[in-house]
XYZ file of C-alpha atoms in Angstrom:
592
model
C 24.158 49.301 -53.741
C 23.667 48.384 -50.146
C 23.804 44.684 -48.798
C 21.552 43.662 -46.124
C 20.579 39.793 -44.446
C 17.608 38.574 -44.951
C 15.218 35.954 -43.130
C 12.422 33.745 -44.841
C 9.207 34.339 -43.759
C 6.921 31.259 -42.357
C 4.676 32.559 -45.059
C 7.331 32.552 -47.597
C 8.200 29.135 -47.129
C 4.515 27.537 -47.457
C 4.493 28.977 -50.569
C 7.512 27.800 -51.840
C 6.330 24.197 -50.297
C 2.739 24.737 -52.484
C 4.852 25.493 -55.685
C 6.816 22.231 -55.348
C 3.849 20.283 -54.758
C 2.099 22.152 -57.753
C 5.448 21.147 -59.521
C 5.256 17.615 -58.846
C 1.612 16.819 -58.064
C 2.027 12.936 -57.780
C 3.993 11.212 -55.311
C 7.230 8.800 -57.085
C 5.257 5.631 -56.152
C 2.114 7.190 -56.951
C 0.107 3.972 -58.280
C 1.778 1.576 -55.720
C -0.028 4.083 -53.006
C -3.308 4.657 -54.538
C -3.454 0.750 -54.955
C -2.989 -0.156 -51.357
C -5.284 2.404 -49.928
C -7.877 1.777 -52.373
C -7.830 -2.037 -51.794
C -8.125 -0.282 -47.788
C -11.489 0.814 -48.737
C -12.603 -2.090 -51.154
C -15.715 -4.171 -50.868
C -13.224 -7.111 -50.602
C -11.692 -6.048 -47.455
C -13.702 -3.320 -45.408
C -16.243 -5.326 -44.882
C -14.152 -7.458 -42.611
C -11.626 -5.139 -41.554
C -12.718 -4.162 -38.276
C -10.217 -1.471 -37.418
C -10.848 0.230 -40.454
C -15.005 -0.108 -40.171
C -14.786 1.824 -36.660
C -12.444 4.719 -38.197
C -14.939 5.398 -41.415
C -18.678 3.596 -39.756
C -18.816 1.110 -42.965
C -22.129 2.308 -44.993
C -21.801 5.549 -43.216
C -18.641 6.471 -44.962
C -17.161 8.464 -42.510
C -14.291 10.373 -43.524
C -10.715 8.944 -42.214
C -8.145 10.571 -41.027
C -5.121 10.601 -43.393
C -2.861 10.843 -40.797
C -4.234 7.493 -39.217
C -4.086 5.880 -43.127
C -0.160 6.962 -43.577
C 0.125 5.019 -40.104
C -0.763 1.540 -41.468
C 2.224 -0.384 -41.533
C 2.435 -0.803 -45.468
C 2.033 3.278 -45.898
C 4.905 3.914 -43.341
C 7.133 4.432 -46.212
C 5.775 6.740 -48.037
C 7.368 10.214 -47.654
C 6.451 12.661 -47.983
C 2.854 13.270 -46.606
C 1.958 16.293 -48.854
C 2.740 14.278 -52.112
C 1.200 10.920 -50.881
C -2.087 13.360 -50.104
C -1.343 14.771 -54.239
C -1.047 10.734 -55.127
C -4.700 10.178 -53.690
C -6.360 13.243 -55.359
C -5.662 11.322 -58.570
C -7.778 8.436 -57.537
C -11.184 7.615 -59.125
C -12.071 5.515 -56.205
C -11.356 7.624 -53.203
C -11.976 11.247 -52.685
C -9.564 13.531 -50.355
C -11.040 16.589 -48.626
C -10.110 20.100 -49.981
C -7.945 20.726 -46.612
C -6.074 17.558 -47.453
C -6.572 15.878 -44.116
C -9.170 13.408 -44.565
C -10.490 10.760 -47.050
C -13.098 8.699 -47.962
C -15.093 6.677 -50.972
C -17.351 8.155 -53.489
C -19.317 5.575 -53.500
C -19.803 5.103 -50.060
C -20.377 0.803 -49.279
C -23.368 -1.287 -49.576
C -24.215 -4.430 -47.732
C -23.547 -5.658 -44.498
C -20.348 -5.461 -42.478
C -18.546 -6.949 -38.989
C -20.098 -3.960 -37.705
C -23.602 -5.618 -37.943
C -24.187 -8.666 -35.709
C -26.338 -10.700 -38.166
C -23.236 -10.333 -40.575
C -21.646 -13.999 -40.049
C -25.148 -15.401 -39.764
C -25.491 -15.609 -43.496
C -21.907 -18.118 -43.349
C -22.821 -20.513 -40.563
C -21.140 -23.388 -42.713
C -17.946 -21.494 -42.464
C -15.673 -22.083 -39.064
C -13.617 -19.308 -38.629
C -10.292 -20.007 -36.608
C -10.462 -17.560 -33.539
C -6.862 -17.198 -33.940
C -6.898 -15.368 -37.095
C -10.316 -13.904 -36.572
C -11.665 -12.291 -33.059
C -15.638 -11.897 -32.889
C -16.659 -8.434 -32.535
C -18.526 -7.171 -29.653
C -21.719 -5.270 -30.120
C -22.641 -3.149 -30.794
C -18.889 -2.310 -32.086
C -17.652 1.388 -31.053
C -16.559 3.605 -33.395
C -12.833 5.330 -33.200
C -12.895 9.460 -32.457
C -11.111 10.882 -35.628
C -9.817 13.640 -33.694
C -6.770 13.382 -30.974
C -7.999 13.275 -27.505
C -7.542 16.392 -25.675
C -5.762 15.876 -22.454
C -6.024 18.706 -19.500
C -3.073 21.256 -19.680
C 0.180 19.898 -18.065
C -0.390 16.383 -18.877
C -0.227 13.803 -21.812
C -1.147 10.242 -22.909
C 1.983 8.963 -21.336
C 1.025 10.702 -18.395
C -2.035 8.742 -18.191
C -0.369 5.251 -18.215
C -0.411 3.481 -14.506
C 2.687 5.052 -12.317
C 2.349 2.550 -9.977
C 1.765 5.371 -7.250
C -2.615 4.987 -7.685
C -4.360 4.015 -3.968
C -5.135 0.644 -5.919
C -1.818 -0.638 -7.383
C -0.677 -3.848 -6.313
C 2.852 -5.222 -6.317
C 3.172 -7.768 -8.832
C 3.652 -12.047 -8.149
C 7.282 -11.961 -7.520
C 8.848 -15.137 -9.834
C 10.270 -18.300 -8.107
C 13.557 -16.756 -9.644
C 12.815 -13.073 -8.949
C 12.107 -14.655 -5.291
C 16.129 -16.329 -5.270
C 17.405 -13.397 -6.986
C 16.033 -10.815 -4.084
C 17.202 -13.477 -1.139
C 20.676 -12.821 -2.495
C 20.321 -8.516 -2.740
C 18.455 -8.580 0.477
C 20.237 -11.060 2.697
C 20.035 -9.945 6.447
C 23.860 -10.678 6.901
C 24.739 -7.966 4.321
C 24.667 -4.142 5.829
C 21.425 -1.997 5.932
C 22.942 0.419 3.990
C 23.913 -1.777 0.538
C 20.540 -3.178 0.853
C 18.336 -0.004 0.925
C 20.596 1.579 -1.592
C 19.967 -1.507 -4.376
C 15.852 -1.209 -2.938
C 15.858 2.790 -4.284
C 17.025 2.127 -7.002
C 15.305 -0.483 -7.713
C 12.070 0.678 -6.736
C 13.049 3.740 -9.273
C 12.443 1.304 -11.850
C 9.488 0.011 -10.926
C 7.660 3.317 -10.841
C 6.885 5.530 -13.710
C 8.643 8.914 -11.589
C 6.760 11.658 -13.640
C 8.252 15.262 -12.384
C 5.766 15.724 -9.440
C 6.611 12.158 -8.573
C 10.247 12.376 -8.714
C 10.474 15.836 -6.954
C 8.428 14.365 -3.746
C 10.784 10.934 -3.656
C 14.130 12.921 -4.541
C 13.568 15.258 -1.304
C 12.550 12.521 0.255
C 15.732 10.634 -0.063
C 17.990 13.776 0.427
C 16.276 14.519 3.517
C 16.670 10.414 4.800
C 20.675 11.474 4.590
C 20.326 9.627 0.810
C 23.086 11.395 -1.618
C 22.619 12.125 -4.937
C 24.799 12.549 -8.335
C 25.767 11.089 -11.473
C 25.621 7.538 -12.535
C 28.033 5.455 -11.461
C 28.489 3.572 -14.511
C 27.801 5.823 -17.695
C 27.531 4.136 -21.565
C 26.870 0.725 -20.668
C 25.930 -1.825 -23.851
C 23.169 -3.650 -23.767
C 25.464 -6.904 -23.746
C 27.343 -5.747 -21.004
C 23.957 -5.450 -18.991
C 22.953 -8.529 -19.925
C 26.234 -9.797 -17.811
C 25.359 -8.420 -15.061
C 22.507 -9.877 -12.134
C 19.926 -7.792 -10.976
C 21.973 -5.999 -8.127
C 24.405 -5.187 -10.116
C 22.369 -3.128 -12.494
C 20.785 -1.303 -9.620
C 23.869 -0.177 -8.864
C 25.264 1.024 -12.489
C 22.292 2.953 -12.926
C 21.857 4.371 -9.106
C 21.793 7.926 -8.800
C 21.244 7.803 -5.418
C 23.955 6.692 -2.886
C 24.028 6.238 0.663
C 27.518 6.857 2.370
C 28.811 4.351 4.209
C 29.068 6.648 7.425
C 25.218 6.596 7.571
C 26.163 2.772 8.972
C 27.417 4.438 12.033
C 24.678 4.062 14.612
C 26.253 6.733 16.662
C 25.794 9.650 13.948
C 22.279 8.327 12.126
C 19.583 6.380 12.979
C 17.327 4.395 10.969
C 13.839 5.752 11.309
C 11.022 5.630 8.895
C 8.294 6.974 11.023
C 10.719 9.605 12.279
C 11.945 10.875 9.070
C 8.363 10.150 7.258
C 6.556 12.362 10.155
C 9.089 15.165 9.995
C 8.724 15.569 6.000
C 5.004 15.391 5.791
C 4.868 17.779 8.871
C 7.577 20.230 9.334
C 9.416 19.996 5.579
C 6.819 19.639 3.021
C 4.222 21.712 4.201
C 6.457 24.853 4.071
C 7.961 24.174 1.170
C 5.018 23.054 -1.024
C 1.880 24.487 0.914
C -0.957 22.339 1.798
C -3.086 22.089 -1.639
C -5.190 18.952 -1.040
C -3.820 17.298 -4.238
C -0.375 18.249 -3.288
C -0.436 16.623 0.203
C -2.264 13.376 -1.508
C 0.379 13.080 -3.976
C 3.561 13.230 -1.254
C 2.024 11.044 1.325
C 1.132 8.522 -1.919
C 4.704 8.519 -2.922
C 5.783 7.953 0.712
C 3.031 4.987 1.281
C 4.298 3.380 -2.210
C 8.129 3.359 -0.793
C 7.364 1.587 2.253
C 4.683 -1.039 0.839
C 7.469 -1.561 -1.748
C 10.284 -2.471 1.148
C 7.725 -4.488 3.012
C 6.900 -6.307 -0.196
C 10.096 -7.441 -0.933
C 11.380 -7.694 2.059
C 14.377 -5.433 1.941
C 14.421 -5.023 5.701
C 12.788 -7.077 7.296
C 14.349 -5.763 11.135
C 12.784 -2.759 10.417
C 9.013 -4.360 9.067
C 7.570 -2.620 13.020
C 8.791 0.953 11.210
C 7.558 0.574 8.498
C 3.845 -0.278 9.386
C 3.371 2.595 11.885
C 5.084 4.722 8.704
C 2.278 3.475 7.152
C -0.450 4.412 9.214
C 1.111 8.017 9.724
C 0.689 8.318 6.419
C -2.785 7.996 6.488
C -3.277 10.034 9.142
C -1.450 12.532 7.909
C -3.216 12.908 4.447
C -6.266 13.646 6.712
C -4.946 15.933 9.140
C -2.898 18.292 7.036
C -5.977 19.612 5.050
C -7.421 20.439 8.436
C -4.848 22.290 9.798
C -4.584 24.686 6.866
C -8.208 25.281 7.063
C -7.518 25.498 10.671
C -5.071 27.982 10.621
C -7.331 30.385 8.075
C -9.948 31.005 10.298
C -8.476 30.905 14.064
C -8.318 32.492 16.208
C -12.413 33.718 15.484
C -14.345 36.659 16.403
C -14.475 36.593 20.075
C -10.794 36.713 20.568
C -10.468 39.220 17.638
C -12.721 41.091 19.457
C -11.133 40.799 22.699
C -7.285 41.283 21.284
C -8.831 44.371 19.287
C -10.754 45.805 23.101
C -6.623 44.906 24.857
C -4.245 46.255 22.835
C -3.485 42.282 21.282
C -2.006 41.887 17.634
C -5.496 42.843 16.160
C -5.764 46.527 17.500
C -5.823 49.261 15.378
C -6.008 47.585 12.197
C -9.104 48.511 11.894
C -8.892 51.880 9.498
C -12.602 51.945 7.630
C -13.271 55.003 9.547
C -10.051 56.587 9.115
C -10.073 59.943 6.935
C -7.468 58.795 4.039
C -9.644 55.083 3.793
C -12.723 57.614 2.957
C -10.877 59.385 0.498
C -9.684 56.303 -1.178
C -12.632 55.059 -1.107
C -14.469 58.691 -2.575
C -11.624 58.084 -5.247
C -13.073 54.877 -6.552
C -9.991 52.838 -4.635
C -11.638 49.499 -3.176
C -10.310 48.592 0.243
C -10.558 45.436 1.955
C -11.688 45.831 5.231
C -9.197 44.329 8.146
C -10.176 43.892 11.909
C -13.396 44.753 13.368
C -14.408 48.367 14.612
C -14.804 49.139 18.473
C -18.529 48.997 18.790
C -18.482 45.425 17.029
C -15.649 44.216 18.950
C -17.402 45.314 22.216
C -20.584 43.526 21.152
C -19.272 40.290 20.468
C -16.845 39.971 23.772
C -19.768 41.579 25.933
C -22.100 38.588 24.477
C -19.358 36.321 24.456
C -18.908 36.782 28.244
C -22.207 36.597 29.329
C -23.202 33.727 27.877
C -20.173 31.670 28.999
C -18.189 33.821 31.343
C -18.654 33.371 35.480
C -20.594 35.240 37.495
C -17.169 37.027 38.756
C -16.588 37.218 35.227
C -19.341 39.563 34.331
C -19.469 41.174 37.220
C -15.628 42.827 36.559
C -16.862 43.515 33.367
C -19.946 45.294 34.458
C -17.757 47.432 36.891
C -15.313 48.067 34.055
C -12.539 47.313 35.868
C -11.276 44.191 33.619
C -7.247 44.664 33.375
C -4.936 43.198 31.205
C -2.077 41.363 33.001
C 0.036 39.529 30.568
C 0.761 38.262 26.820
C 2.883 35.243 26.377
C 3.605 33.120 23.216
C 3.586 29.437 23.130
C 2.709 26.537 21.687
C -0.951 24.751 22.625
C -1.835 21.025 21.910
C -5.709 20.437 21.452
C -6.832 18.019 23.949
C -10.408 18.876 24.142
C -13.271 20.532 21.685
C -17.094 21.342 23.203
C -19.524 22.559 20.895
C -21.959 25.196 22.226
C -24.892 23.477 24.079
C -28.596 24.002 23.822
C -28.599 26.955 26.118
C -25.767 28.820 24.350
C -27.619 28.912 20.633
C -30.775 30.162 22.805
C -28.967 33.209 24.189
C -27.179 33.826 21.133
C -30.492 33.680 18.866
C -32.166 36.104 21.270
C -28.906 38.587 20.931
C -28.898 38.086 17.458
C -32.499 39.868 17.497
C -31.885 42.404 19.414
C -28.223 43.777 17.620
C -29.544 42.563 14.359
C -29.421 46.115 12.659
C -26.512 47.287 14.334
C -23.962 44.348 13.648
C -26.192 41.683 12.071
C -25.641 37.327 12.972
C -24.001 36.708 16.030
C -22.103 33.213 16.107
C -22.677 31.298 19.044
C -19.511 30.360 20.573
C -18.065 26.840 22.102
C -14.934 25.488 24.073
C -11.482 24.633 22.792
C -9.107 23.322 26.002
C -5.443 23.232 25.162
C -2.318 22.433 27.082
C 1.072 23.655 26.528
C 3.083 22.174 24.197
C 6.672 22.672 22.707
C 8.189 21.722 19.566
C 11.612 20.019 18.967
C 12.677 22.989 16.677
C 16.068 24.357 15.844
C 15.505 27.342 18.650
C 18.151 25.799 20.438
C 20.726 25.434 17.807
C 20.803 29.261 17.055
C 20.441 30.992 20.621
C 23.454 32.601 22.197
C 24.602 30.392 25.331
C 24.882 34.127 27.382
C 21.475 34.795 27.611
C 20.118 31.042 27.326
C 22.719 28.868 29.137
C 19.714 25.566 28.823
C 20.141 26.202 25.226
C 16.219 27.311 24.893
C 14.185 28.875 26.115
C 12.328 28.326 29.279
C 9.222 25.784 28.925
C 7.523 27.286 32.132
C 5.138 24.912 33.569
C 4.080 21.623 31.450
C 0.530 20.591 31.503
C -0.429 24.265 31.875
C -4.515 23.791 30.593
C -6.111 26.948 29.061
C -9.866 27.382 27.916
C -10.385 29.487 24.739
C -13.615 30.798 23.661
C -14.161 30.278 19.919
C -17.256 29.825 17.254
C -18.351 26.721 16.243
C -17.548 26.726 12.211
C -13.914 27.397 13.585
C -14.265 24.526 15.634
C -15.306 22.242 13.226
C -11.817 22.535 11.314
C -10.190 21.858 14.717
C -9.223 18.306 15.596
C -8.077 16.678 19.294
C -4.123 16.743 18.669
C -3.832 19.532 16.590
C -0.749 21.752 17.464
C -1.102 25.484 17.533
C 1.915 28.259 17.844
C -0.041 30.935 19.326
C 0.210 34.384 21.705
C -2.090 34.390 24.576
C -3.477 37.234 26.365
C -4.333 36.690 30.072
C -7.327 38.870 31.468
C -8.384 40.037 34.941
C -10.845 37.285 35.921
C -8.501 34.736 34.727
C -10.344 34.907 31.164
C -7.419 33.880 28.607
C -7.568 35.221 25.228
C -6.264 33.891 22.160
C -4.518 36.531 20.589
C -2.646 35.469 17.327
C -2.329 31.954 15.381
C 0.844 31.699 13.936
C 1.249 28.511 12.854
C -1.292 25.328 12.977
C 0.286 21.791 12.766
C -0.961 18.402 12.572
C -1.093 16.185 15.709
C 2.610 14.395 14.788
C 4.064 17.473 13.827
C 7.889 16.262 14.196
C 10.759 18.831 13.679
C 14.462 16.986 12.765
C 17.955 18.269 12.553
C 17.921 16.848 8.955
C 16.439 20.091 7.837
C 19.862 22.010 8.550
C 21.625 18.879 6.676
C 19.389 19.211 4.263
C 19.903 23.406 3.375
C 23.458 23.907 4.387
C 25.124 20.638 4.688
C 27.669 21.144 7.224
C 31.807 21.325 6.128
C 34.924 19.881 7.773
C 36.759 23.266 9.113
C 40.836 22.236 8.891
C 42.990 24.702 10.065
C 46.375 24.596 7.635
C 49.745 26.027 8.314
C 49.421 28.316 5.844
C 47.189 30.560 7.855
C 49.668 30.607 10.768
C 52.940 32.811 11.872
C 56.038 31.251 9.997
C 54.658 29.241 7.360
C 56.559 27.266 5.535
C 55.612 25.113 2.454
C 54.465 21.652 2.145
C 53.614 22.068 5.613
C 50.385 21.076 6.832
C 49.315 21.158 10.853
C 45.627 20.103 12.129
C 45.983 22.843 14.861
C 43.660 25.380 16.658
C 44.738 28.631 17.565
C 42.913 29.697 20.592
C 44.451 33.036 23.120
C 47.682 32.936 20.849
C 48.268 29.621 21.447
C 48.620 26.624 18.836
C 47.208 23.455 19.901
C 46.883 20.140 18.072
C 43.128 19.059 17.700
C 43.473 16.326 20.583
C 44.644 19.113 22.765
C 42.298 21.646 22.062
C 38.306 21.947 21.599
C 37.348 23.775 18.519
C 35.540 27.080 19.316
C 32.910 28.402 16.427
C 32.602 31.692 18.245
């Protein structure tokens, strides 16, 4: 005889569960519960019980959810549901549905209820106290029997104000709220005890679902803000009720701010600065630049800094905070440009031209390469990348004569057009020209004539740039050998270039807009956008805090232990630089 384990089936167990039930088909208190919920459904009190009269429609006799009936606050009890369901089946007044689930009269009721508005007509002698009786408004809605279906991801909590909506409003603060914040936020005490009680506090305030709480926790760790356990962990209700206000804050802080971030040497306090660098530089590659996405972050950052203005936590700094403010807004506009921005630049003309000059876009054409055909022959579907050399020569050639120079054309007539240089850099929109009258003329009378060759020709317009570099981390990494400034060389400011570019990619282009692109530079001195790497908004802001942020930096001590003739309990601050020891005063510290 073998032994073996076992496990009970799902199905096992429901049937099991049915055989008890058959067992004992009535509940312990079975009369007490058939006696409340049939005096629910009387003709003594649904006529006037409103709640109930929306759940089962009065004369309609609508069936009511059990569930909602083992809710009431006399039924709460009554455990459990499966036998109080067995307790109702016995009733000669109510009838249960064969599922078990819902219930209802037999007789379904006559007369008139609250759910009519002629009901209290009939009893004008009677004064009802509006205290124990509210007047229904009609015509009165009825209650859905089934749970309301929220959208995947969310739930009825979920829909509760956050305090993060475009329309919330800070709430009257108290004459005592007022004294109690004059104390937390005095001007004498430092900035950083004050902001640190305001976080917290503001914490509070908010309902910080996960996509709230992700946005403001970043946030605050890339403000320099710290992060960690409570404080204060198992505090009693009466020991919170001893404390104020500030102290609270501070027993249930997660977030800290060192006291070093008071050194004005090392950190500055900056809103707009820290604000513009998140929105542009940090969040965007981090979390992309889905519409709702960037709404939600630049909400979150708007409700932080109406919240210090509000309550005046720092009052110094109320100039910061406003132009924070307003970047915010600008930035919930600009960001969903510059994606669409940077998905359809750099346009035809310069594909054209990169693909004709040997720029980042030649050769990628491969429709009418022998192993595409066989893929193709095979049933494989290919996308099709960069244009062919017939279409790219059409749409320069057309490009050029409708708003190249008469030099220009001429060097492109004699075929002699050269390719001097490619560069990369990074271009600041100043200036965006649509194509004129003229332009759409010439391009509707090309269209006709290369209309069965290449097809709709888009008429083309004028986006003038100027260099522009970004405060990035370039200089941070770079060896000092080959770049003794640190970075590279920023060549000559105020450089102006003139690209060539259709108008629907225009119209996602905005005066400001930063661009880090390669440039090709033509005989003729016809410049050529070659590649868009990267589009950003026109406050794009790059801050050291990103390195902080990653790879928080650590104190390097040298100890004697890792020197000649160690000896224990020793411990030296030295650097050892050419086989020399020198004490940290002495000596600079050399990471190489």
């Amino acid at each position: 005889m073998s032994c073996g384990s076992f496990n009970i089936t799902p199905e096992l167990l429901a049937q099991a569960k049915a055989q008890a039930v058959a067992a004992q088909d009535d509940h312990p208190e079975g009369d007490t519960i058939r006696r409340q919920v049939e005096f629910y459904f009387s003709d003594e009190n649904l006529p006037t019980d409103l709640h109930l009269l929306q759940q089962c429609g009065g004369r309609e006799n609508i069936p009511v959810s059990i569930s909602r009936i083992c809710g009431f606050k006399k039924m709460r009890r009554y455990k459990p549901k499966s036998l109080v369901v067995a307790a109702l089946r016995k009733s000669a007044f109510l009838e249960v549905s064969a599922d078990g689930k819902t219930i209802k009269r037999k007789v379904p009721l006559q007369g008139k209820t609250l759910l009519d508005e002629d009901f209290c007509k009939e009893e004008d002698d009677i004064a009802f106290d509006p205290r124990t009786r509210e007047p229904a408004v009609y015509p009165v809605p009825l209650h859905p029997q089934q749970k309301k279906v929220y959208a995947e991801g969310t739930s009825k909590n979920m829909q509760k104000p956050t305090g993060f909506e475009e329309t919330y409003v800070e709430p009257p603060v108290t004459p005592a709220e007022a004294e109690e914040e004059d104390r937390m936020y005095d001007e004498d005490k430092p900035f950083v005890e004050r902001i640190e009680i305001a976080i917290q506090r503001f914490k509070q305030k908010r309902r910080m679902h996960e996509m709230y709480a992700k946005i403001f926790n970043k946030l605050m760790r890339y403000g320099g803000v710290e992060s960690g356990p409570r404080m204060y962990q198992g505090l009693s209700k009466t020991e919170m009720k001893e404390m104020d206000a500030g102290e609270i804050a501070r027993a249930m802080a997660v977030h800290s701010v060192p006291w070093d971030r008071g050194d004005e040497k090392r950190w500055a306090v900056d809103f707009v600065g820290i604000g513009s660098a998140f929105l542009s530089s940090w969040y965007p590659a981090h979390c992309g630049y889905a519409p709702g996405g960037i709404k939600t972050a630049c909400q979150v950052l708007r409700s932080f800094y109406n919240y210090l203005r509000y309550h005046r936590v720092c009052p110094e700094y109320d100039h910061q905070l406003q132009a924070a403010l307003k970047m915010c807004d600008v930035a919930e506009r600009e960001l969903v440009k510059v994606d669409a921005a940077g998905l359809t630049l750099p346009g035809d003309f310069n594909i054209s031209a990169s693909t004709l000059f040997g720029g980042a876009h030649a050769g990628l054409f491969a429709s009418d390469k022998s192993w595409a055909q066989e893929a193709r022959r095979d049933g494989v579907s290919l996308n099709e990348m960069g244009l062919c050399e017939q279409e790219a020569r059409i749409k320069f050639s057309t490009g050029l004569a409708a708003l190249g120079t008469d030099e220009q054309q001429e060097l492109v007539g004699a075929a002699s057009l050269q390719f001097l240089n490619k560069e990369s850099t990074g271009l600041e929109v100043t200036a965006i020209s649509l194509a004129d009258g003229i332009t759409n003329e010439f391009y509707a009378a090309q269209t006709e004539i290369v209309k069965n060759k290449l097809g709709h020709l888009e008429p083309l317009g004028k986006l003038v740039c100027k260099i522009w570099y970004a405060g990035d981390c370039d200089e941070w990494d770079l060896p000092k050998q080959k770049y003794p400034d640190g970075e590279p060389s920023k060549g000559v400011q105020g450089r102006e270039f003139e690209f060539w570019v259709e108008e629907r990619v225009l119209n996602e282009c905005f005066v400001g807009m930063k661009i880090d692109a390669s440039i090709i530079t033509l005989e003729g001195d016809i410049t050529i956008l070659d590649e868009v790497k990267q589009t950003h908004c026109s406050f794009h802001t790059w801050l050291p805090n990103e390195l902080w942020m990653d790879n928080k930096p650590k104190e390097v001590r040298w100890l004697a232990k890792g020197l000649p003739d160690y000896e224990e309990d020793v411990e030296i601050d030295v650097v050892k630089k050419d086989g020399q020891c020198k004490t940290r005063e002495d000596a600079e510290f050399d990471d190489e």
